[in-house]
PDB file of N, CA, C and O in Angstrom:
ATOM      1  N   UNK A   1     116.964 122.759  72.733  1.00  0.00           N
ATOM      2  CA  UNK A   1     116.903 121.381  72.276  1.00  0.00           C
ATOM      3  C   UNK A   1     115.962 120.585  73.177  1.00  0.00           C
ATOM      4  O   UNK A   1     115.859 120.544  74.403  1.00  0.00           O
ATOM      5  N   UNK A   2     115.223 119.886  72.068  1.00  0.00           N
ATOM      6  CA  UNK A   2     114.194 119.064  73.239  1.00  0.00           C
ATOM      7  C   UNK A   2     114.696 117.545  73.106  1.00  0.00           C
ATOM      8  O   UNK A   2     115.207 117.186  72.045  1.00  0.00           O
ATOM      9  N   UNK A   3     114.522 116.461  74.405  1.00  0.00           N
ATOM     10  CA  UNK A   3     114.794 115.305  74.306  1.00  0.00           C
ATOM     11  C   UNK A   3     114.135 114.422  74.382  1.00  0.00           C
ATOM     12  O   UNK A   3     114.211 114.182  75.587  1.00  0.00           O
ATOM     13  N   UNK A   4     113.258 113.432  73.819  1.00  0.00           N
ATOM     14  CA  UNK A   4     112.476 112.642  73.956  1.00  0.00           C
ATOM     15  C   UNK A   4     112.534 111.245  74.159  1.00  0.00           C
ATOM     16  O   UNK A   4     112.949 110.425  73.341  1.00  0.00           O
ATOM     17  N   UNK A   5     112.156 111.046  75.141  1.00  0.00           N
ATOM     18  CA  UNK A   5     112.134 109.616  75.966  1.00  0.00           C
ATOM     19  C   UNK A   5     110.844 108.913  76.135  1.00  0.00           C
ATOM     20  O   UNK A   5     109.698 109.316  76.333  1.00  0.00           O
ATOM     21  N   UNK A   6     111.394 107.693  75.995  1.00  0.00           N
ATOM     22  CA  UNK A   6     110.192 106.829  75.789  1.00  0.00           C
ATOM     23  C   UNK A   6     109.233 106.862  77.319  1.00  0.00           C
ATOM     24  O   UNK A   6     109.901 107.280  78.265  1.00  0.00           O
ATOM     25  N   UNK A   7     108.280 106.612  77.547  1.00  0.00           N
ATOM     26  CA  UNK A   7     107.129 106.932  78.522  1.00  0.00           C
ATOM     27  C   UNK A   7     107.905 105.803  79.632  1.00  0.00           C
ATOM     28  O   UNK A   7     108.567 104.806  79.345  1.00  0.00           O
ATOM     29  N   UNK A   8     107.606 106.285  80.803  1.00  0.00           N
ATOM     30  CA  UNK A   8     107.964 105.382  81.967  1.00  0.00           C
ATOM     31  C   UNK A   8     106.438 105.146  82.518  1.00  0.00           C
ATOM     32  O   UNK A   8     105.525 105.955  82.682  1.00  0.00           O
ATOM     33  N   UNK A   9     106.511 103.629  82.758  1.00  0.00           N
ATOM     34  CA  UNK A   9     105.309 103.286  83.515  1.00  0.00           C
ATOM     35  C   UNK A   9     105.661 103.173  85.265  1.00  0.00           C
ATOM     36  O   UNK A   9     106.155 102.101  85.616  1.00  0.00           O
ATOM     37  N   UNK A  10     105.489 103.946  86.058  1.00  0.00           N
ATOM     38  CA  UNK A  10     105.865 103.625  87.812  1.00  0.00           C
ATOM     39  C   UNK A  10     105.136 102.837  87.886  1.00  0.00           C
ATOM     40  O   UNK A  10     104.069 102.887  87.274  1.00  0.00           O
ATOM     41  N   UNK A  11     105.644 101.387  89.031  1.00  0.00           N
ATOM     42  CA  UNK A  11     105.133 100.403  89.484  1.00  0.00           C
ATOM     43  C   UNK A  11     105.068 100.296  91.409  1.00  0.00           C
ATOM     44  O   UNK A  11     105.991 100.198  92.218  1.00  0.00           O
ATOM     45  N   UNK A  12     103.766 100.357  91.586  1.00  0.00           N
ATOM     46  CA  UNK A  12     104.416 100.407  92.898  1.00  0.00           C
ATOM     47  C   UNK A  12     104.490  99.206  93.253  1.00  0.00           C
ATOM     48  O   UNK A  12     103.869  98.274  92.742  1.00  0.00           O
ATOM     49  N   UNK A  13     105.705  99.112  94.682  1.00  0.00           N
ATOM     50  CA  UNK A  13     105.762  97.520  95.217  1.00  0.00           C
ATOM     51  C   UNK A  13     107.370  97.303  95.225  1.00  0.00           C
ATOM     52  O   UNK A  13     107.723  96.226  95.705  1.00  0.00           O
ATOM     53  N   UNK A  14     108.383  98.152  94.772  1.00  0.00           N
ATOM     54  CA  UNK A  14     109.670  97.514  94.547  1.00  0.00           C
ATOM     55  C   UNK A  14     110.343  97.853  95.851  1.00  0.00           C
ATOM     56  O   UNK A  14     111.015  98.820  96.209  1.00  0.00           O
ATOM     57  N   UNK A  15     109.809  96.363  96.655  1.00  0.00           N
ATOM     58  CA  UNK A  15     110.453  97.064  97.970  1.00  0.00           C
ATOM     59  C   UNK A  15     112.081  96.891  98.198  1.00  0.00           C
ATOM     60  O   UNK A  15     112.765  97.527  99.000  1.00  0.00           O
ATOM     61  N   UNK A  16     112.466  95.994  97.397  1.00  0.00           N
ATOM     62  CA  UNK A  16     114.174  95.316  97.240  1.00  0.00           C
ATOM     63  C   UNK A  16     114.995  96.709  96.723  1.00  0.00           C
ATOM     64  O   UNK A  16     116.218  96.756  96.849  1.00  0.00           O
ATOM     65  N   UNK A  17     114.093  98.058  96.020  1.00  0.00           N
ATOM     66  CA  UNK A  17     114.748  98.722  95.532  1.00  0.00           C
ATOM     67  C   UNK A  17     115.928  98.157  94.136  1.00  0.00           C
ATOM     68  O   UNK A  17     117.008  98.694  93.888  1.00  0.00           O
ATOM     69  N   UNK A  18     115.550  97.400  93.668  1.00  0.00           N
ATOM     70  CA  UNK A  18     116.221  96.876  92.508  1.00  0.00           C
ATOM     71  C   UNK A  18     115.509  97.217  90.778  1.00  0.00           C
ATOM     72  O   UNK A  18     115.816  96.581  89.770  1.00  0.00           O
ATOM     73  N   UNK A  19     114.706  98.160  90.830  1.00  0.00           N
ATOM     74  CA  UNK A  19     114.199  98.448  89.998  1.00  0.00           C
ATOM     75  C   UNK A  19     113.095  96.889  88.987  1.00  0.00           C
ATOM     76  O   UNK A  19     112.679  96.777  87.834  1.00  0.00           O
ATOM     77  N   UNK A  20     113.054  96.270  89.857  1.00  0.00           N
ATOM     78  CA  UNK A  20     112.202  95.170  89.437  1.00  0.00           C
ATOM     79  C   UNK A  20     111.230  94.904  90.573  1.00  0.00           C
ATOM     80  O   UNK A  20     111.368  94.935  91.796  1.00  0.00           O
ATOM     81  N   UNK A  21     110.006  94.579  89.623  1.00  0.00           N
ATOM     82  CA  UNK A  21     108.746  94.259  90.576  1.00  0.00           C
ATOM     83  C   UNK A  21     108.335  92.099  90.509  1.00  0.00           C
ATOM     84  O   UNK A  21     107.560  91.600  89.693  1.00  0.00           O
ATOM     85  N   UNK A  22     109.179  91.236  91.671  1.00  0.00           N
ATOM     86  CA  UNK A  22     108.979  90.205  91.609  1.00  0.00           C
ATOM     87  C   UNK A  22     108.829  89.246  92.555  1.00  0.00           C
ATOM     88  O   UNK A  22     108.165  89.664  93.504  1.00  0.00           O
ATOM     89  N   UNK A  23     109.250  87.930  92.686  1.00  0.00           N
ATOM     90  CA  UNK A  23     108.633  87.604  93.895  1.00  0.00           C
ATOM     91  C   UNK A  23     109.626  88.057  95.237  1.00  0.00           C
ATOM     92  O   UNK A  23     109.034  88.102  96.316  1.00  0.00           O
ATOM     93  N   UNK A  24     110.648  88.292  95.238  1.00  0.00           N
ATOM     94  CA  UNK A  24     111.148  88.986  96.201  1.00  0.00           C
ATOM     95  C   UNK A  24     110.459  90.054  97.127  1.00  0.00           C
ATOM     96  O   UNK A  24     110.544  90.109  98.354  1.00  0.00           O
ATOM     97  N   UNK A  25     109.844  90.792  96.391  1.00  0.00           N
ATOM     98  CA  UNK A  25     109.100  91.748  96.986  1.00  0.00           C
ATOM     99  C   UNK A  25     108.239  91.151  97.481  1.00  0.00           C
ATOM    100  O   UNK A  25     107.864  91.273  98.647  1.00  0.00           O
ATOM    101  N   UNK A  26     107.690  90.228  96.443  1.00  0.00           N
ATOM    102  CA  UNK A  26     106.151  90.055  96.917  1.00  0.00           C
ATOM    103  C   UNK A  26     106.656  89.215  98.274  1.00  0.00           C
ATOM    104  O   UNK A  26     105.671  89.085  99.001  1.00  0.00           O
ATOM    105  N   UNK A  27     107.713  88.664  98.811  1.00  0.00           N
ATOM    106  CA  UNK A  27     108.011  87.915  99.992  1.00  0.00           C
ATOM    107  C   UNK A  27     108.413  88.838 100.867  1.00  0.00           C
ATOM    108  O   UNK A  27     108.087  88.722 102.049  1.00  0.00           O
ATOM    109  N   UNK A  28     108.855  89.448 100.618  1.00  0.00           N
ATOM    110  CA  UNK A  28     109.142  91.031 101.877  1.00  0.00           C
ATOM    111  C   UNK A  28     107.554  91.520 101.664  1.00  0.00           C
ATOM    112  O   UNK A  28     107.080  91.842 102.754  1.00  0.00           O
ATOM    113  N   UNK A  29     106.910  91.618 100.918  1.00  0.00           N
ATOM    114  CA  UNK A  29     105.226  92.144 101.457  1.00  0.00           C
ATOM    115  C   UNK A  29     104.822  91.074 102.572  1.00  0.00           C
ATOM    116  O   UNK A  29     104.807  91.580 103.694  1.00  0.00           O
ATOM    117  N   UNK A  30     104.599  90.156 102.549  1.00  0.00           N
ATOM    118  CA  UNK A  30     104.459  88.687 103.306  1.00  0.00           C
ATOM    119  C   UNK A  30     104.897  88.988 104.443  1.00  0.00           C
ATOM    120  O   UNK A  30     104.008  89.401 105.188  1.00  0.00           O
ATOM    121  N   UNK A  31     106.319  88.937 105.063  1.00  0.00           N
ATOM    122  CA  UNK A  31     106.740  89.007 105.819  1.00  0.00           C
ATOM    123  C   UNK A  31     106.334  90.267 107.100  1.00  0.00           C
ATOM    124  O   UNK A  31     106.221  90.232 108.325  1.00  0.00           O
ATOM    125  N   UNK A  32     106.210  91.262 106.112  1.00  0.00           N
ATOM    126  CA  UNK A  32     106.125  92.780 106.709  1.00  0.00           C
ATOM    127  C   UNK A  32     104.578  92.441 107.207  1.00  0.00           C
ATOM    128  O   UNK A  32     104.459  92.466 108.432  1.00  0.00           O
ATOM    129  N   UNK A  33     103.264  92.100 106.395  1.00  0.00           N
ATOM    130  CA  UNK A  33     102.064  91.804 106.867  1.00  0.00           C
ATOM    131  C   UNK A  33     101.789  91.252 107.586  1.00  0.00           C
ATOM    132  O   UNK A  33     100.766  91.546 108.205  1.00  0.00           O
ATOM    133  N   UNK A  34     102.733  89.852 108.007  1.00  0.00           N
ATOM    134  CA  UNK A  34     102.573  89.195 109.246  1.00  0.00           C
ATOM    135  C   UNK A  34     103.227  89.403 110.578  1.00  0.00           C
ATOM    136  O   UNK A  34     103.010  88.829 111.645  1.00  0.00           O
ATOM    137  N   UNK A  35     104.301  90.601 110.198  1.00  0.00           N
ATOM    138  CA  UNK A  35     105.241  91.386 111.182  1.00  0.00           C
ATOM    139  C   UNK A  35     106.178  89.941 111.638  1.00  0.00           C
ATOM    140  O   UNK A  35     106.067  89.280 112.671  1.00  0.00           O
ATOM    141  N   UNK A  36     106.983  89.764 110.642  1.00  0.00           N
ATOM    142  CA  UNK A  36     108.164  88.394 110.973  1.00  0.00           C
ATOM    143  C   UNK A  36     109.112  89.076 111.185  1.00  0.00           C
ATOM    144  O   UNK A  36     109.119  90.307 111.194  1.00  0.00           O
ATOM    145  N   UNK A  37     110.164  88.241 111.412  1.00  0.00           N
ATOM    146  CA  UNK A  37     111.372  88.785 111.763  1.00  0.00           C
ATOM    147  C   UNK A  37     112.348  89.142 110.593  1.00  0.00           C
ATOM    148  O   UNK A  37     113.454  89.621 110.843  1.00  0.00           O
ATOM    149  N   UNK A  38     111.864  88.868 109.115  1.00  0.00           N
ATOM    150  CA  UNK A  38     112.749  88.911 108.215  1.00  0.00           C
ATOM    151  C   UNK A  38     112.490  90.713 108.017  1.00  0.00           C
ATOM    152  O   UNK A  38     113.358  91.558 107.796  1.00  0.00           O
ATOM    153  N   UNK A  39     111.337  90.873 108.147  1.00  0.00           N
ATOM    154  CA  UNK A  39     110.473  92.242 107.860  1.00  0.00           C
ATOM    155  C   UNK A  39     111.505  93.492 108.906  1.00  0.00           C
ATOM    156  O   UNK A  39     111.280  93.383 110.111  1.00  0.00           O
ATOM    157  N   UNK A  40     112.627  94.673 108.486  1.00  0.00           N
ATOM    158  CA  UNK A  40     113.560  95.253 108.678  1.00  0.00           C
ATOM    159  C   UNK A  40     112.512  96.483 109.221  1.00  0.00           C
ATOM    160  O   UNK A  40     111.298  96.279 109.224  1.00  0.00           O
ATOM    161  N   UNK A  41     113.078  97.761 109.672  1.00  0.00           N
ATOM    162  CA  UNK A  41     112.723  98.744 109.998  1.00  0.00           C
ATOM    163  C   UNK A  41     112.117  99.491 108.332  1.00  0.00           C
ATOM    164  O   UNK A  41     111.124 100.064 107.884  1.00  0.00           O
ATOM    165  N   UNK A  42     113.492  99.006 107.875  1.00  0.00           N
ATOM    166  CA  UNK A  42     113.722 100.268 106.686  1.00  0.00           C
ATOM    167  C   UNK A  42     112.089  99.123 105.752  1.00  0.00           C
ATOM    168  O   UNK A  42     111.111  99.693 105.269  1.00  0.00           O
ATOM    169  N   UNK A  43     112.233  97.835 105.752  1.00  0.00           N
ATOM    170  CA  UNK A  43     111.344  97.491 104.638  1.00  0.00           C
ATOM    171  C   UNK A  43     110.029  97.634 104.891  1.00  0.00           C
ATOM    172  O   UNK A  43     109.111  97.366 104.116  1.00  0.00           O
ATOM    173  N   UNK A  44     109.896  98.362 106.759  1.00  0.00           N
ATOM    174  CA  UNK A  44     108.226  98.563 106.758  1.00  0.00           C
ATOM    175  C   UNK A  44     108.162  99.889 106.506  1.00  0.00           C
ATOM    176  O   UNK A  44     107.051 100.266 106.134  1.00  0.00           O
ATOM    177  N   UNK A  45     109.071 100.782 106.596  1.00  0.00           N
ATOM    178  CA  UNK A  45     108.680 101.822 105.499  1.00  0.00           C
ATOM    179  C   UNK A  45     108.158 102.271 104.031  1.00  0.00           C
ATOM    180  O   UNK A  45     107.520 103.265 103.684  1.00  0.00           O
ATOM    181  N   UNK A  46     108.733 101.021 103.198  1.00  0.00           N
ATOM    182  CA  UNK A  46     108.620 100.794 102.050  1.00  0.00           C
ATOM    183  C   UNK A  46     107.492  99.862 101.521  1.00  0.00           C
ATOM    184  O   UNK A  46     107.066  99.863 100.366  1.00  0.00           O
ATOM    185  N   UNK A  47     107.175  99.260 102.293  1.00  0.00           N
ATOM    186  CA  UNK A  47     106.126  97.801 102.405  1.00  0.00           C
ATOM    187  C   UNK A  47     104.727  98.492 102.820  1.00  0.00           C
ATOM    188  O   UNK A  47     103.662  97.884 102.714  1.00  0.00           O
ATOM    189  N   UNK A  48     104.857 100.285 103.472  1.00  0.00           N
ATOM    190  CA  UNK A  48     103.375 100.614 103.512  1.00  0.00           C
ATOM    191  C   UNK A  48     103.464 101.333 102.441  1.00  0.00           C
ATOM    192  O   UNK A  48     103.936 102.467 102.528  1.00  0.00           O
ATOM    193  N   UNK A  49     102.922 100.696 100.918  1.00  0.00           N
ATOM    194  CA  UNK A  49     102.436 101.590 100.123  1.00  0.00           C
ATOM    195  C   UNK A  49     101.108 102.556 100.105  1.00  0.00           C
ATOM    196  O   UNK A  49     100.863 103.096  99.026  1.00  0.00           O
ATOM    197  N   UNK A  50     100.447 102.753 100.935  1.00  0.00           N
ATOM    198  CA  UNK A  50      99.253 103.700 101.002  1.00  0.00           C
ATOM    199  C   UNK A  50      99.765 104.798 102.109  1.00  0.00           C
ATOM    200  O   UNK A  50      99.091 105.799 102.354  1.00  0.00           O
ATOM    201  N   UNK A  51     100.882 104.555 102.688  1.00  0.00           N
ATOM    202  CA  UNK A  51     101.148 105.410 104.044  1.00  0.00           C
ATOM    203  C   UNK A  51     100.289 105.582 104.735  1.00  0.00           C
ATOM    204  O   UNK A  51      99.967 106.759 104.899  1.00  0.00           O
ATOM    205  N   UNK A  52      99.675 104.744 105.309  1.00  0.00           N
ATOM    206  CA  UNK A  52      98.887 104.885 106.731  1.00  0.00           C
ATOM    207  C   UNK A  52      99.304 104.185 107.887  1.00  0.00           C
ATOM    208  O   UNK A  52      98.615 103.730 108.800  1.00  0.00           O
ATOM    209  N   UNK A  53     100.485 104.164 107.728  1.00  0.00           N
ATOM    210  CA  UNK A  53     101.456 103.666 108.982  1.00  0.00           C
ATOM    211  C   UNK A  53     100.967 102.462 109.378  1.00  0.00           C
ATOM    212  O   UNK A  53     101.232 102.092 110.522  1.00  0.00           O
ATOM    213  N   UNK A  54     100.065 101.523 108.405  1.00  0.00           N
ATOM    214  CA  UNK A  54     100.070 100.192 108.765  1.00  0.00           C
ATOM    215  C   UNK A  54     100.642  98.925 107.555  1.00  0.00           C
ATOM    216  O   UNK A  54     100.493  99.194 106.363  1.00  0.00           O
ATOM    217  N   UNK A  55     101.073  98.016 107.823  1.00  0.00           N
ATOM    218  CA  UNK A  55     101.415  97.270 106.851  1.00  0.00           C
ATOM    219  C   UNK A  55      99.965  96.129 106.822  1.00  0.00           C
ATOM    220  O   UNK A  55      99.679  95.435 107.797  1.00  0.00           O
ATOM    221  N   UNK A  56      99.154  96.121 105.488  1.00  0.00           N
ATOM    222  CA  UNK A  56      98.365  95.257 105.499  1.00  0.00           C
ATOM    223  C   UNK A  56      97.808  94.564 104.688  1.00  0.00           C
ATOM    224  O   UNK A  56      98.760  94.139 104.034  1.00  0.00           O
ATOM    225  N   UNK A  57      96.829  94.102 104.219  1.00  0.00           N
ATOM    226  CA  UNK A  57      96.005  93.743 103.076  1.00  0.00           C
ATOM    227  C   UNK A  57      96.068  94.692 101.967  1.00  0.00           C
ATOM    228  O   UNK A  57      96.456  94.476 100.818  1.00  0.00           O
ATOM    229  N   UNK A  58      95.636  95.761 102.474  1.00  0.00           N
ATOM    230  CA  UNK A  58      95.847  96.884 101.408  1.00  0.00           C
ATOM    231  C   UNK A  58      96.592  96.955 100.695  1.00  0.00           C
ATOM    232  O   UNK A  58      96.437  96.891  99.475  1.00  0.00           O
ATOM    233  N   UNK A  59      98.118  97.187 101.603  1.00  0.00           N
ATOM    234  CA  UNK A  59      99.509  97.419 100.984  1.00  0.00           C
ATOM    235  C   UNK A  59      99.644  96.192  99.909  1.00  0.00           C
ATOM    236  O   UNK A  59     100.156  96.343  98.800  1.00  0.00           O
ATOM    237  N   UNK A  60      99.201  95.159 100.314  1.00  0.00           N
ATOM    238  CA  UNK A  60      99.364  94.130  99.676  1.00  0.00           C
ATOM    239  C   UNK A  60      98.654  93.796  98.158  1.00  0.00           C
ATOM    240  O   UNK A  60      99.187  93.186  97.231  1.00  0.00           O
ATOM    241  N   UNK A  61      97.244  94.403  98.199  1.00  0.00           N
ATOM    242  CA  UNK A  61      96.324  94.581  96.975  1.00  0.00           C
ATOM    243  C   UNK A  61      97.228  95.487  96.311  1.00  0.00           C
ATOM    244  O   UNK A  61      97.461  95.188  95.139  1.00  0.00           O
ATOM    245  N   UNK A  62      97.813  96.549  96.773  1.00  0.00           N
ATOM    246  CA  UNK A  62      98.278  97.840  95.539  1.00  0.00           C
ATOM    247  C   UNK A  62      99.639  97.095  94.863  1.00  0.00           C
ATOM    248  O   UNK A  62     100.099  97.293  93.738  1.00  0.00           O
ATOM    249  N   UNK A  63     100.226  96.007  96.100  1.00  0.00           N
ATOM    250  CA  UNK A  63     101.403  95.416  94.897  1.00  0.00           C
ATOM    251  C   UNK A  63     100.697  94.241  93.866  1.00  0.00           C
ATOM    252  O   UNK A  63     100.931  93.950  92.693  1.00  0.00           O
ATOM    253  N   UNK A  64      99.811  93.755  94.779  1.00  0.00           N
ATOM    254  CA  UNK A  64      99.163  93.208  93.746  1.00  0.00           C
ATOM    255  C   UNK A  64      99.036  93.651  91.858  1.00  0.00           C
ATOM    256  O   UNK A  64      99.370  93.157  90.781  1.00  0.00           O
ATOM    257  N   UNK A  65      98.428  94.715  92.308  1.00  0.00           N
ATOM    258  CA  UNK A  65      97.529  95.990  90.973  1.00  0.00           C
ATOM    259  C   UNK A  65      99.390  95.839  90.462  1.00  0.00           C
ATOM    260  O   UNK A  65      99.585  95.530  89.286  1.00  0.00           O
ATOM    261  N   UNK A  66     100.371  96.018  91.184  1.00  0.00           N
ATOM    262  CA  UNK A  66     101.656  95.754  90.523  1.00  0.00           C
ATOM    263  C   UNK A  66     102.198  94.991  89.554  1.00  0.00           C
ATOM    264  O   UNK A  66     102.897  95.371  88.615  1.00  0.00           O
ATOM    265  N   UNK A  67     101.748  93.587  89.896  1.00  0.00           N
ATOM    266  CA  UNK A  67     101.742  92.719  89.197  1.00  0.00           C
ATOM    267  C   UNK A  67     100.954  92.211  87.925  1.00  0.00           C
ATOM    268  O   UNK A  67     101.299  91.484  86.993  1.00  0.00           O
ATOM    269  N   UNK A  68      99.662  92.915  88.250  1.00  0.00           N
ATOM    270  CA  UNK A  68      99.108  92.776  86.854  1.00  0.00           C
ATOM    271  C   UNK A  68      99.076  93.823  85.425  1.00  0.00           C
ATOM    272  O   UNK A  68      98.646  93.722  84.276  1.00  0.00           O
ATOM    273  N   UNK A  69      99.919  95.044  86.374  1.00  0.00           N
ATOM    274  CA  UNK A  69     100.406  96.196  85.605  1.00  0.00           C
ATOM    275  C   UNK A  69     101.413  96.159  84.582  1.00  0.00           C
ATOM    276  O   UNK A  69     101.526  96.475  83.397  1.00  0.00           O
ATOM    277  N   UNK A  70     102.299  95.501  85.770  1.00  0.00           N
ATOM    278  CA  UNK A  70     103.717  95.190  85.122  1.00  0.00           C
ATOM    279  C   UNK A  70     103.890  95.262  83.297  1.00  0.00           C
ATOM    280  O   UNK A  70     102.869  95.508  82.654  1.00  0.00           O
ATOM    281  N   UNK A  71     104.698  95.124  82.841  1.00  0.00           N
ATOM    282  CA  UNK A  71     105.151  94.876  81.622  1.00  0.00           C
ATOM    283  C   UNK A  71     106.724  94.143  81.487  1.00  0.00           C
ATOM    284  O   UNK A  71     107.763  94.531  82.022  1.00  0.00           O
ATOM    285  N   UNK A  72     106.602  93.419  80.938  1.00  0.00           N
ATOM    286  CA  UNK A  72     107.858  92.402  80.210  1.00  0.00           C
ATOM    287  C   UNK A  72     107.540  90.920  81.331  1.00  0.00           C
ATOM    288  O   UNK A  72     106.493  90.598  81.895  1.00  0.00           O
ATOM    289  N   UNK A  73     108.846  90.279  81.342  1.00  0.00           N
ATOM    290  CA  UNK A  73     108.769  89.443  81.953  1.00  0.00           C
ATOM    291  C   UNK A  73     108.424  89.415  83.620  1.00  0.00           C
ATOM    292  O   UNK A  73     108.363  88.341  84.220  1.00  0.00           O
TER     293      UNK A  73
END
């Protein structure tokens, strides 16, 4: 038996882990880029989307590309 499911689009950027890409994140990207104090161990793991062990502009353009990817509200 085969099962067919509708196509998933991956978004990168969901650093809240809530399966939504919004401004939450985009404020934990913020935080993590300027290295604040809100910015956690665990969310600069998640906040370097290119993995080059830096949090930066970059990371920040690819959530960007997130946001204009997105779909629905």
């Amino acid at each position: 038996d085969t099962t067919n499911t509708a196509p998933v689009t991956m978004v990168s950027g969901d650093l809240s882990n809530d399966n939504e890409l919004d401004l939450a994140d985009w404020a934990n990207m913020v935080a993590c880029t300027r290295d604040e104090q809100g910015c956690t161990e665990q969310l600069k793991v998640v906040a370097d989307l290119n993995d080059d062990g830096q949090i930066n502009s970059d990371d920040a353009t690819i959530m960007r590309r997130g946001f204009i990817e997105r779909q629905g509200d």
